[in-house]
Short mmCIF file of C-alpha atoms in Angstrom, two decimals:
data_model
loop_
_atom_site.label_atom_id
_atom_site.label_comp_id
_atom_site.label_asym_id
_atom_site.label_seq_id
_atom_site.Cartn_x
_atom_site.Cartn_y
_atom_site.Cartn_z
CA MET A 713 0.00 0.00 0.00
CA THR A 714 1.43 3.37 -1.06
CA LEU A 715 1.07 6.43 1.18
CA THR A 716 -0.07 9.60 -0.54
CA THR A 717 -0.24 13.29 0.36
CA THR A 718 -2.75 15.78 -0.99
CA ASP A 719 -1.65 18.97 -2.76
CA THR A 720 -4.31 21.39 -1.51
CA ALA A 721 -3.40 24.00 -4.09
CA LYS A 722 -3.89 21.79 -7.16
CA GLY A 723 -6.10 19.05 -5.76
CA ARG A 724 -3.65 16.29 -6.69
CA THR A 725 -2.03 13.60 -4.69
CA ALA A 726 1.63 12.69 -4.68
CA PRO A 727 3.54 9.82 -3.15
CA ALA A 728 4.76 10.60 0.31
CA ALA A 729 8.46 10.69 0.91
CA ARG A 730 9.81 7.45 2.27
CA PRO A 731 11.92 7.60 5.37
CA GLY A 732 15.55 7.56 4.39
CA ARG A 733 17.91 4.83 5.43
CA PRO A 734 20.64 5.68 7.89
CA GLY A 735 23.85 6.61 6.13
CA ARG A 736 26.83 4.30 6.26
CA PRO A 737 29.82 5.42 8.28
CA ARG A 738 32.58 6.88 6.16
CA ARG A 739 35.95 5.24 6.10
CA PRO A 740 38.95 7.16 7.38
CA GLY A 741 40.44 7.16 3.89
CA GLY A 742 37.27 8.48 2.25
CA PRO A 743 36.64 11.97 0.92
CA ARG A 744 36.45 13.43 4.43
CA GLY A 745 39.81 11.95 5.41
CA ARG A 746 41.41 13.14 2.19
CA SER A 747 40.07 16.65 2.70
CA GLY A 748 41.69 16.73 6.13
CA ARG A 749 45.08 15.90 4.61
CA THR A 750 44.77 18.25 1.66
CA PRO A 751 45.95 21.43 3.48
CA TRP A 752 49.07 19.63 4.69
CA LEU A 753 49.83 18.47 1.14
CA TYR A 754 49.70 22.08 -0.04
CA LEU A 755 51.90 23.19 2.86
CA LEU A 756 54.42 20.37 2.45
CA PRO A 757 56.75 22.14 -0.07
CA ALA A 758 56.92 25.24 2.12
CA LEU A 759 57.50 23.14 5.24
CA VAL A 760 60.37 21.31 3.54
CA VAL A 761 62.02 24.58 2.49
CA LEU A 762 61.54 26.19 5.91
CA GLY A 763 62.82 23.05 7.62
CA GLY A 764 65.98 23.11 5.54
CA LEU A 765 66.52 26.82 6.16
CA LEU A 766 65.78 26.77 9.91
CA VAL A 767 66.32 23.34 11.42
CA TYR A 768 69.93 22.81 10.31
CA PRO A 769 71.18 26.30 11.32
CA ILE A 770 69.48 25.98 14.71
CA TYR A 771 71.08 22.53 15.13
CA GLN A 772 74.52 23.96 14.30
CA LEU A 773 73.96 26.90 16.64
CA GLY A 774 73.09 24.60 19.53
CA LEU A 775 75.97 22.22 18.73
CA ILE A 776 78.62 24.96 18.65
CA SER A 777 77.34 26.33 21.96
CA PHE A 778 78.36 23.02 23.61
CA LEU A 779 81.84 22.90 22.03
CA GLU A 780 85.07 24.82 22.35
CA TYR A 781 84.92 26.56 19.00
CA THR A 782 87.60 29.09 18.10
CA GLN A 783 89.22 30.53 14.98
CA ALA A 784 91.15 27.29 14.45
CA GLN A 785 87.90 25.35 14.09
CA VAL A 786 86.47 27.98 11.75
CA SER A 787 89.53 27.49 9.53
CA GLY A 788 88.80 23.78 9.24
CA GLY A 789 90.12 22.18 12.41
CA GLU A 790 88.12 19.80 14.56
CA PRO A 791 86.54 21.10 17.80
CA THR A 792 89.02 20.58 20.62
CA SER A 793 86.66 19.41 23.34
CA PHE A 794 83.05 19.06 24.40
CA GLN A 795 82.26 21.73 26.98
CA GLY A 796 78.74 20.68 27.93
CA PHE A 797 77.09 23.56 29.73
CA GLY A 798 80.45 25.19 30.42
CA ASN A 799 79.86 27.97 27.88
CA TYR A 800 76.48 28.73 29.43
CA THR A 801 78.02 28.73 32.91
CA ALA A 802 80.68 31.20 31.78
CA LEU A 803 78.03 33.31 30.09
CA PHE A 804 75.66 33.45 33.06
CA SER A 805 78.53 34.20 35.45
CA ASP A 806 79.58 37.22 33.37
CA PRO A 807 78.09 40.44 34.84
CA GLN A 808 78.24 42.11 31.43
CA PHE A 809 75.75 39.58 30.02
CA TRP A 810 73.14 40.50 32.61
CA GLN A 811 73.74 44.21 32.03
CA VAL A 812 73.29 43.74 28.28
CA LEU A 813 70.19 41.59 28.82
CA LEU A 814 68.63 44.25 31.06
CA ALA A 815 69.51 46.99 28.55
CA THR A 816 67.98 44.91 25.75
CA VAL A 817 64.74 44.36 27.63
CA LEU A 818 64.39 48.03 28.60
CA PHE A 819 65.29 49.26 25.14
CA ALA A 820 62.86 46.84 23.47
CA ALA A 821 60.10 47.84 25.91
CA ALA A 822 60.65 51.54 25.18
CA CYS A 823 60.59 50.89 21.43
CA VAL A 824 57.39 48.82 21.66
CA VAL A 825 55.52 51.37 23.80
CA THR A 826 56.59 54.31 21.63
CA THR A 827 55.83 52.46 18.39
CA LEU A 828 52.34 51.51 19.58
CA ALA A 829 51.62 55.05 20.79
CA VAL A 830 52.73 56.68 17.53
CA GLY A 831 51.10 54.05 15.33
CA CYS A 832 47.74 54.16 17.15
CA ALA A 833 47.70 57.98 17.23
CA LEU A 834 48.36 58.20 13.50
CA ALA A 835 45.77 55.48 12.81
CA VAL A 836 43.16 57.59 14.59
CA LEU A 837 44.38 60.64 12.67
CA LEU A 838 43.84 58.80 9.38
CA THR A 839 40.17 58.42 10.26
CA ARG A 840 39.85 62.19 10.86
CA VAL A 841 41.51 63.68 7.76
CA ARG A 842 40.36 63.91 4.18
CA ALA A 843 41.33 61.57 1.36
CA LEU A 844 44.33 63.52 0.00
CA PRO A 845 46.15 64.05 3.35
CA ARG A 846 45.35 60.45 4.23
CA LEU A 847 46.94 59.23 1.01
CA ALA A 848 50.03 61.40 1.56
CA LEU A 849 50.47 60.12 5.12
CA MET A 850 50.03 56.51 4.02
CA LEU A 851 52.60 56.86 1.24
CA ALA A 852 55.09 58.56 3.56
CA ALA A 853 54.64 55.87 6.21
CA LEU A 854 54.98 53.02 3.72
CA GLY A 855 58.09 54.68 2.32
CA ALA A 856 59.64 54.68 5.80
CA TRP A 857 58.63 51.05 6.26
CA ALA A 858 60.16 50.00 2.93
CA THR A 859 63.48 51.75 3.55
CA PRO A 860 66.31 49.27 4.30
CA ALA A 861 67.57 49.38 7.87
CA VAL A 862 71.15 50.23 6.85
CA THR A 863 70.00 53.13 4.66
CA GLY A 864 67.61 54.49 7.26
CA SER A 865 70.23 54.27 10.01
CA THR A 866 72.82 56.08 7.90
CA VAL A 867 70.37 58.87 7.09
CA TRP A 868 69.45 59.32 10.76
CA VAL A 869 73.12 59.48 11.76
CA PHE A 870 73.63 62.24 9.18
CA LEU A 871 70.56 64.17 10.39
CA PHE A 872 71.90 64.21 13.96
CA ASP A 873 75.56 64.66 13.04
CA PRO A 874 77.19 67.28 15.34
CA ASP A 875 79.05 68.95 12.43
CA PHE A 876 76.83 68.67 9.35
CA GLY A 877 73.42 67.52 10.62
CA PRO A 878 70.48 69.94 10.38
CA VAL A 879 68.81 68.80 13.63
CA ASN A 880 71.43 70.29 15.95
CA ARG A 881 71.24 73.58 14.06
CA LEU A 882 67.45 73.73 14.31
CA LEU A 883 67.52 72.86 18.02
CA GLY A 884 70.49 75.09 18.77
CA LEU A 885 72.55 72.25 20.25
CA GLY A 886 75.81 73.26 18.61
CA ASP A 887 78.28 70.38 18.35
CA PHE A 888 76.39 68.09 20.73
CA SER A 889 77.12 64.45 19.82
CA TRP A 890 74.09 62.19 20.17
CA THR A 891 76.14 59.00 19.85
CA TYR A 892 78.63 59.93 22.59
CA GLY A 893 76.35 59.54 25.61
CA ARG A 894 74.73 56.24 26.45
CA TYR A 895 71.16 57.44 26.85
CA SER A 896 71.27 59.92 23.98
CA ALA A 897 72.60 57.18 21.67
CA PHE A 898 69.84 54.79 22.77
CA ALA A 899 67.31 57.60 22.23
CA LEU A 900 68.62 58.23 18.71
CA VAL A 901 68.37 54.55 17.85
CA LEU A 902 64.89 54.44 19.37
CA PHE A 903 63.78 57.28 17.07
CA GLU A 904 64.98 55.36 14.03
CA VAL A 905 63.43 52.06 15.15
CA VAL A 906 60.08 53.75 15.78
CA TRP A 907 60.32 55.57 12.43
CA CYS A 908 60.66 52.33 10.50
CA SER A 909 58.23 50.32 12.68
CA PHE A 910 55.19 52.52 13.29
CA PRO A 911 53.76 52.11 9.72
CA PHE A 912 52.91 48.46 10.42
CA VAL A 913 51.03 49.41 13.58
CA MET A 914 49.36 52.40 11.90
CA VAL A 915 48.06 50.46 8.89
CA THR A 916 46.92 47.47 10.95
CA VAL A 917 45.11 49.53 13.59
CA TYR A 918 43.58 51.79 10.92
CA ALA A 919 42.14 48.74 9.17
CA GLY A 920 40.71 47.56 12.50
CA ILE A 921 39.14 50.95 13.22
CA LYS A 922 37.50 51.02 9.80
CA ALA A 923 35.99 47.60 10.53
CA ILE A 924 34.20 48.92 13.66
CA PRO A 925 30.56 49.77 12.91
CA SER A 926 30.15 53.54 12.69
CA GLU A 927 26.89 53.32 14.67
CA VAL A 928 28.83 52.28 17.78
CA LEU A 929 31.15 55.30 17.63
CA GLU A 930 28.27 57.66 16.84
CA ALA A 931 26.28 56.37 19.81
CA ALA A 932 29.25 56.98 22.13
CA ALA A 933 29.65 60.50 20.75
CA LEU A 934 25.94 61.24 21.22
CA ASP A 935 26.24 60.12 24.83
CA GLY A 936 28.75 62.92 25.36
CA ALA A 937 31.95 60.84 25.44
CA SER A 938 35.16 62.64 24.50
CA GLN A 939 37.49 61.32 21.81
CA TRP A 940 39.88 59.95 24.42
CA ARG A 941 37.01 58.25 26.28
CA ILE A 942 35.70 56.77 23.03
CA TRP A 943 39.15 55.36 22.29
CA ARG A 944 39.67 54.00 25.80
CA SER A 945 36.20 52.56 26.42
CA VAL A 946 34.95 51.64 22.94
CA THR A 947 37.62 51.50 20.27
CA ALA A 948 40.51 49.93 22.21
CA PRO A 949 38.45 47.01 23.64
CA MET A 950 37.11 46.20 20.17
CA LEU A 951 40.64 46.37 18.76
CA ARG A 952 42.10 44.13 21.46
CA PRO A 953 42.85 41.17 19.12
CA ILE A 954 44.67 43.46 16.69
CA LEU A 955 46.54 45.28 19.46
CA VAL A 956 47.72 41.97 20.90
CA VAL A 957 49.06 40.88 17.51
CA VAL A 958 50.96 44.09 16.80
CA THR A 959 52.31 44.20 20.37
CA ILE A 960 53.74 40.68 20.28
CA GLN A 961 55.22 41.15 16.83
CA SER A 962 56.77 44.46 17.89
CA ILE A 963 58.32 42.76 20.91
CA ILE A 964 59.89 40.11 18.68
CA TRP A 965 61.20 42.65 16.17
CA ASP A 966 62.55 45.14 18.71
CA PHE A 967 64.14 42.52 20.95
CA LYS A 968 66.41 41.34 18.14
CA VAL A 969 67.44 44.75 16.79
CA PHE A 970 70.93 44.61 15.33
CA THR A 971 71.44 46.82 12.28
CA GLN A 972 70.33 50.11 13.83
CA ILE A 973 72.49 49.67 16.95
CA TYR A 974 75.51 48.47 15.00
CA VAL A 975 75.41 51.21 12.36
CA MET A 976 74.37 54.18 14.49
CA THR A 977 76.62 53.53 17.51
CA GLY A 978 79.63 52.12 15.68
CA GLY A 979 79.22 48.54 16.87
CA GLY A 980 77.81 49.07 20.35
CA GLY A 981 78.88 52.52 21.49
CA ILE A 982 81.88 53.71 23.44
CA ALA A 983 83.21 50.88 25.66
CA GLY A 984 80.13 48.81 24.78
CA GLN A 985 77.71 51.16 26.54
CA ASN A 986 75.01 50.63 23.89
CA LEU A 987 75.22 46.89 23.49
CA VAL A 988 72.12 44.76 23.00
CA LEU A 989 72.08 40.97 22.88
CA ASN A 990 72.36 40.68 19.10
CA VAL A 991 75.35 43.03 18.90
CA TYR A 992 76.86 41.44 22.03
CA ALA A 993 76.68 37.99 20.39
CA TYR A 994 78.27 39.39 17.22
CA GLN A 995 81.16 40.90 19.17
CA LYS A 996 81.78 37.70 21.11
CA ALA A 997 81.67 35.51 18.02
CA PHE A 998 83.44 37.58 15.37
CA ALA A 999 85.37 40.32 17.16
CA SER A 1000 86.72 38.07 19.94
CA SER A 1001 86.60 34.76 18.03
CA GLN A 1002 84.64 33.21 20.92
CA TYR A 1003 82.18 31.46 18.66
CA SER A 1004 80.94 29.16 21.40
CA LEU A 1005 79.92 32.05 23.63
CA GLY A 1006 78.35 33.83 20.68
CA SER A 1007 76.34 30.71 19.89
CA ALA A 1008 75.28 30.38 23.52
CA ILE A 1009 73.96 33.96 23.44
CA GLY A 1010 72.11 33.10 20.25
CA VAL A 1011 70.49 30.07 21.91
CA VAL A 1012 69.40 32.20 24.89
CA MET A 1013 67.83 34.74 22.52
CA LEU A 1014 66.14 31.93 20.62
CA LEU A 1015 64.59 30.55 23.81
CA ILE A 1016 63.38 33.99 24.91
CA LEU A 1017 61.79 34.70 21.51
CA LEU A 1018 60.33 31.20 21.43
CA ALA A 1019 58.62 31.86 24.75
CA VAL A 1020 57.22 35.14 23.41
CA THR A 1021 56.04 33.36 20.25
CA LEU A 1022 54.27 30.67 22.27
CA VAL A 1023 52.47 33.35 24.25
CA TYR A 1024 51.54 34.99 20.95
CA LEU A 1025 50.15 31.75 19.51
CA ARG A 1026 48.23 31.01 22.71
CA LEU A 1027 46.63 34.45 22.64
CA LEU A 1028 45.70 33.98 18.97
CA ARG A 1029 44.11 30.63 19.74
CA ARG A 1030 42.18 32.07 22.68
CA GLN A 1031 40.92 34.94 20.55
CA GLY A 1032 39.87 32.49 17.85
CA GLU A 1033 37.88 30.51 20.39
CA GLU A 1034 36.23 33.69 21.68
CA LEU A 1035 35.25 34.69 18.15
#
């Protein structure tokens, strides 16, 4: 006996739909399993290239840090002995290492805070100006971002040169040398680092601001909130995922600054007063031929940046779960 249903609109009957049979379970190697492996197949060539470019150098870096590696070994000789953690013991017992580490952390923190402040302020400014000034500011910022670090550092040294630089003349500082004092040299390098780093923050935060519904900002303005209050209570909380990303990336970039310090302070300043970890490792490895100590410093930096990267990835995952 066949079940029928009545079509009230046309007065006809049609066979009723039969209950479907339960679907069979898919095999792991079926289309669903293949689709799960497909992204990894696309990523495999890039993973192979990155593995070859990263894994072997990191292995060599760690290996040299456990050996007694001097100029003789660089010239082709075999490592004389296995030091174990002796290089790390010598490094951690050196007061200069802790001074350089503290200077690196403070300098990176100052660069990150200043970069975020300048980038966020200019991102807000981009939302307030007309199209032509906005385009000019964007092009100028992207030009600073695209400038090579060596070129930008050389230009900044010339601008603040005590004899020929225009900055001292405009400020009436005479023959004041910015690279002679420790703090003035760090300040000069900070200016250059911020100059070449703020465009990334500015463009990223500006894109995030433009994604915020205009009704939310208009409602806050109608409630009588000032621009600073709107930024602090409305805009910044909605931009939190973007601000976390740019903050962590700025920490990673500014912690491993090398070119600006090396070029602008002549390799670390007078008597090493402007050393950071990257320049300190370079001096130990190539200026003093203590390649083992230089490698140990590199491993310490790698572990610190790895910890920061893990925090970054954890925050990204948490934000993805919240979204």
